């Protein structure tokens, strides 16, 4: 069974630009969550999509947005990039149903550098 | 506010001995607690989880203990192996949503 696939693995952008990251979840998983990892803040929850709807949202500005397609693939967009957006962006997939063990399976991440 | 805390930034253990990683939490609205291992340039890998209504879960060399009254959990690795050297994250899932809250991580070094 294929794991979670994130593309691209690395990105370099300049301030003010926008960026789109992609995530393909494990087959059969309907929930996709996004996390930001930085040295200072650790792993922080951005948002979760389930069946094409945003179900949970973290404390990030509106410049961070996402969407999910009917095949469960998800994209995350960051507009008007700032230097502080440089981070590892991780996507995690799970069944997303209640009663599960809360296990989320992570991709390798996209390393975004904002210059 | 840090709802999940890992107060030890690093831990060094001799191969074959026990590694104990600790985690504290402040919120009672978590229904599952999970441990992940992370190598550089890779995403976190799920290790083991425990329900908030249990006090112990075991899987091979890994055992997680939960003390709800103290809001504390620990991961025991026995015996420790050099390949266990990685960053270990404690995470907690909100009871009413599929959101994980992570601790800052503990770097485990297993010396051979």
CSV table of C-alpha atoms in Angstrom, one decimal:
chain,number,residue,atom,x,y,z
A,1,UNK,CA,0.0,0.0,0.0
A,2,UNK,CA,1.5,3.3,-1.0
A,3,UNK,CA,2.2,5.9,1.7
A,4,UNK,CA,1.4,9.6,1.8
A,5,UNK,CA,3.0,11.4,-1.0
A,6,UNK,CA,3.9,15.1,-0.9
A,7,UNK,CA,5.2,17.2,-3.8
A,8,UNK,CA,7.4,19.0,-4.3
A,9,UNK,CA,10.0,18.0,-1.7
A,10,UNK,CA,11.8,21.3,-1.8
A,11,UNK,CA,10.7,24.8,-2.7
A,12,UNK,CA,12.4,28.2,-2.8
A,13,UNK,CA,10.3,31.3,-3.0
A,14,UNK,CA,10.7,35.0,-2.4
A,15,UNK,CA,8.7,37.2,-0.1
A,16,UNK,CA,5.3,38.2,-1.5
A,17,UNK,CA,5.0,35.2,-3.8
A,18,UNK,CA,2.4,32.4,-3.3
A,19,UNK,CA,3.0,28.7,-3.2
A,20,UNK,CA,0.9,25.6,-3.6
A,21,UNK,CA,1.8,22.3,-2.0
A,22,UNK,CA,0.2,18.9,-2.8
A,23,UNK,CA,-0.6,15.8,-0.8
A,24,UNK,CA,-1.9,12.4,-1.9
A,25,UNK,CA,-3.1,10.4,1.1
A,26,UNK,CA,-3.1,6.7,1.6
A,27,UNK,CA,-5.7,5.0,-0.5
A,28,UNK,CA,-9.0,4.8,1.3
A,29,UNK,CA,-8.2,7.6,3.7
A,30,UNK,CA,-10.6,10.5,3.6
A,31,UNK,CA,-9.0,12.8,6.1
A,32,UNK,CA,-5.9,15.0,5.3
A,33,UNK,CA,-4.3,17.2,7.9
A,34,UNK,CA,-1.6,19.8,7.4
A,35,UNK,CA,1.1,20.7,9.9
A,36,UNK,CA,3.9,23.2,10.0
A,37,UNK,CA,7.2,22.3,11.6
A,38,UNK,CA,9.7,25.0,12.6
A,39,UNK,CA,12.6,24.9,15.0
A,40,UNK,CA,11.0,27.4,17.3
A,41,UNK,CA,7.4,26.3,17.3
A,42,UNK,CA,7.6,22.6,16.7
A,43,UNK,CA,4.8,20.8,14.9
A,44,UNK,CA,1.7,22.9,14.7
A,45,UNK,CA,-1.7,22.0,13.2
A,46,UNK,CA,-2.8,24.1,10.3
A,47,UNK,CA,-6.1,22.5,9.2
A,48,UNK,CA,-7.9,19.2,8.4
A,49,UNK,CA,-10.0,18.3,5.4
A,50,UNK,CA,-12.5,15.5,5.3
A,51,UNK,CA,-14.6,14.6,2.4
A,52,UNK,CA,-13.7,17.9,0.6
A,53,UNK,CA,-14.7,20.0,3.7
A,54,UNK,CA,-12.5,21.8,6.1
A,55,UNK,CA,-13.4,20.2,9.4
A,56,UNK,CA,-10.8,21.6,11.8
A,57,UNK,CA,-8.6,24.7,11.7
A,58,UNK,CA,-5.6,25.8,13.7
A,59,UNK,CA,-4.4,29.3,14.6
A,60,UNK,CA,-2.9,30.4,11.4
A,61,UNK,CA,-3.6,33.6,9.4
A,62,UNK,CA,-5.9,33.5,6.4
A,63,UNK,CA,-2.9,33.5,4.1
A,64,UNK,CA,-2.9,29.8,4.7
A,65,UNK,CA,-5.6,27.9,2.9
A,66,UNK,CA,-6.3,24.5,1.6
A,67,UNK,CA,-8.7,22.4,-0.3
A,68,UNK,CA,-9.5,18.7,-0.9
A,69,UNK,CA,-10.6,17.0,-4.1
A,70,UNK,CA,-13.1,14.2,-4.6
A,71,UNK,CA,-10.2,11.7,-4.7
A,72,UNK,CA,-9.1,12.9,-1.3
A,73,UNK,CA,-5.9,14.6,-2.6
A,74,UNK,CA,-5.3,17.9,-0.9
A,75,UNK,CA,-3.5,21.1,-1.7
A,76,UNK,CA,-2.3,23.8,0.6
A,77,UNK,CA,-1.8,27.3,-0.5
A,78,UNK,CA,0.2,30.1,1.2
A,79,UNK,CA,-0.2,33.6,-0.3
A,80,UNK,CA,1.9,36.7,0.2
A,81,UNK,CA,4.8,34.6,1.6
A,82,UNK,CA,6.8,36.0,4.6
A,83,UNK,CA,10.2,35.0,5.8
A,84,UNK,CA,8.6,33.3,8.8
A,85,UNK,CA,6.8,30.9,6.6
A,86,UNK,CA,10.0,29.0,6.0
A,87,UNK,CA,9.3,25.6,7.4
A,88,UNK,CA,8.8,22.0,6.8
A,89,UNK,CA,5.1,21.4,5.8
A,90,UNK,CA,3.8,18.0,6.6
A,91,UNK,CA,0.7,16.3,5.4
A,92,UNK,CA,-0.9,13.5,7.3
A,93,UNK,CA,-3.7,11.1,6.2
A,94,UNK,CA,-6.1,9.1,8.3
A,95,UNK,CA,-9.4,7.4,8.1
A,96,UNK,CA,-10.9,10.4,9.8
A,97,UNK,CA,-13.8,8.5,11.3
A,98,UNK,CA,-14.8,8.7,15.0
A,99,UNK,CA,-13.7,5.8,17.2
A,100,UNK,CA,-10.4,5.4,15.6
A,101,UNK,CA,-7.1,5.5,17.5
A,102,UNK,CA,-6.3,8.9,16.1
A,103,UNK,CA,-3.4,7.6,14.1
A,104,UNK,CA,-2.3,9.9,11.3
A,105,UNK,CA,0.3,8.8,8.8
A,106,UNK,CA,2.7,11.4,7.6
A,107,UNK,CA,4.4,12.2,4.3
A,108,UNK,CA,8.0,13.2,4.0
A,109,UNK,CA,7.1,16.8,3.9
A,110,UNK,CA,7.8,19.8,1.7
A,111,UNK,CA,10.7,22.0,2.8
A,112,UNK,CA,9.8,25.6,1.9
A,113,UNK,CA,12.4,28.3,2.0
A,114,UNK,CA,11.3,31.9,1.7
A,115,UNK,CA,14.1,34.4,0.7
B,1,UNK,CA,0.1,27.7,25.4
B,2,UNK,CA,1.8,24.4,25.4
B,3,UNK,CA,-0.8,21.8,26.1
B,4,UNK,CA,1.6,18.9,25.5
B,5,UNK,CA,5.1,19.2,27.0
B,6,UNK,CA,8.2,17.2,26.6
B,7,UNK,CA,10.6,18.7,29.1
B,8,UNK,CA,13.7,16.7,28.2
B,9,UNK,CA,15.2,18.0,25.0
B,10,UNK,CA,17.6,15.0,24.7
B,11,UNK,CA,18.3,11.7,26.3
B,12,UNK,CA,21.4,9.4,25.9
B,13,UNK,CA,21.2,5.7,26.6
B,14,UNK,CA,23.5,2.7,26.3
B,15,UNK,CA,22.5,0.0,23.8
B,16,UNK,CA,20.6,-2.7,25.5
B,17,UNK,CA,19.3,-0.6,28.3
B,18,UNK,CA,15.9,1.0,28.8
B,19,UNK,CA,15.0,4.3,27.3
B,20,UNK,CA,12.2,6.3,29.0
B,21,UNK,CA,10.7,9.3,27.3
B,22,UNK,CA,8.3,11.5,29.2
B,23,UNK,CA,5.4,13.7,28.2
B,24,UNK,CA,3.0,15.9,30.2
B,25,UNK,CA,-0.3,17.4,29.1
B,26,UNK,CA,-2.6,20.0,30.6
B,27,UNK,CA,-6.0,19.4,28.8
B,28,UNK,CA,-8.4,16.7,29.8
B,29,UNK,CA,-10.1,16.8,26.3
B,30,UNK,CA,-7.7,14.5,24.7
B,31,UNK,CA,-9.0,11.0,23.8
B,32,UNK,CA,-5.8,9.4,22.4
B,33,UNK,CA,-2.1,9.8,23.0
B,34,UNK,CA,0.4,8.8,20.4
B,35,UNK,CA,4.2,8.6,20.0
B,36,UNK,CA,5.9,9.3,16.8
B,37,UNK,CA,9.6,8.8,15.8
B,38,UNK,CA,11.2,11.2,13.3
B,39,UNK,CA,14.5,10.9,11.4
B,40,UNK,CA,16.0,14.0,9.6
B,41,UNK,CA,14.4,14.8,6.2
B,42,UNK,CA,11.6,12.3,6.8
B,43,UNK,CA,8.0,12.7,8.1
B,44,UNK,CA,7.1,11.4,11.6
B,45,UNK,CA,6.5,7.7,11.8
B,46,UNK,CA,3.8,6.3,14.1
B,47,UNK,CA,5.0,4.1,16.9
B,48,UNK,CA,2.3,3.4,19.4
B,49,UNK,CA,-0.8,4.9,20.8
B,50,UNK,CA,-3.0,4.6,23.9
B,51,UNK,CA,-6.6,5.5,24.6
B,52,UNK,CA,-7.3,7.9,27.5
B,53,UNK,CA,-9.3,5.2,29.2
B,54,UNK,CA,-6.3,2.8,29.3
B,55,UNK,CA,-3.2,2.9,31.5
B,56,UNK,CA,-0.8,0.7,29.4
B,57,UNK,CA,-0.3,-0.4,25.9
B,58,UNK,CA,2.5,-2.6,24.6
B,59,UNK,CA,3.8,-3.4,21.2
B,60,UNK,CA,7.0,-5.4,21.0
B,61,UNK,CA,9.9,-3.3,22.5
B,62,UNK,CA,7.6,-0.3,23.0
B,63,UNK,CA,5.3,0.3,26.0
B,64,UNK,CA,3.4,3.4,26.7
B,65,UNK,CA,2.1,4.2,30.2
B,66,UNK,CA,-0.6,6.7,30.9
B,67,UNK,CA,-1.2,8.3,34.4
B,68,UNK,CA,-4.4,10.3,34.0
B,69,UNK,CA,-4.4,11.7,37.5
B,70,UNK,CA,-0.9,13.2,36.9
B,71,UNK,CA,-1.6,14.0,33.3
B,72,UNK,CA,1.6,12.2,32.4
B,73,UNK,CA,2.6,9.6,29.9
B,74,UNK,CA,5.8,7.8,29.2
B,75,UNK,CA,7.3,5.7,26.4
B,76,UNK,CA,9.6,2.8,27.4
B,77,UNK,CA,11.9,1.2,24.8
B,78,UNK,CA,13.4,-2.1,25.9
B,79,UNK,CA,16.0,-3.0,24.9
B,80,UNK,CA,17.2,0.2,23.2
B,81,UNK,CA,19.0,-0.2,19.9
B,82,UNK,CA,21.2,2.2,17.9
B,83,UNK,CA,18.6,2.4,15.2
B,84,UNK,CA,16.2,3.9,17.8
B,85,UNK,CA,18.3,7.1,17.7
B,86,UNK,CA,15.8,9.7,16.4
B,87,UNK,CA,13.6,12.5,17.6
B,88,UNK,CA,10.5,11.3,19.5
B,89,UNK,CA,7.3,13.3,19.6
B,90,UNK,CA,4.5,12.9,22.0
B,91,UNK,CA,1.1,13.9,20.5
B,92,UNK,CA,-2.5,14.1,21.8
B,93,UNK,CA,-5.7,14.0,19.8
B,94,UNK,CA,-8.6,16.3,20.6
B,95,UNK,CA,-11.6,14.4,21.7
B,96,UNK,CA,-13.9,16.3,19.3
B,97,UNK,CA,-11.7,16.5,16.2
B,98,UNK,CA,-9.0,14.9,14.2
B,99,UNK,CA,-6.4,17.3,15.4
B,100,UNK,CA,-3.1,16.3,16.9
B,101,UNK,CA,-1.2,18.5,19.4
B,102,UNK,CA,2.5,17.8,19.6
B,103,UNK,CA,5.1,18.2,22.2
B,104,UNK,CA,8.5,19.8,21.2
B,105,UNK,CA,10.2,16.4,20.9
B,106,UNK,CA,13.0,14.6,22.6
B,107,UNK,CA,16.2,13.6,20.8
B,108,UNK,CA,17.2,10.0,21.8
B,109,UNK,CA,20.7,8.9,21.2
B,110,UNK,CA,21.4,5.2,21.8
B,111,UNK,CA,25.2,4.5,22.1
B,112,UNK,CA,26.7,1.2,21.0
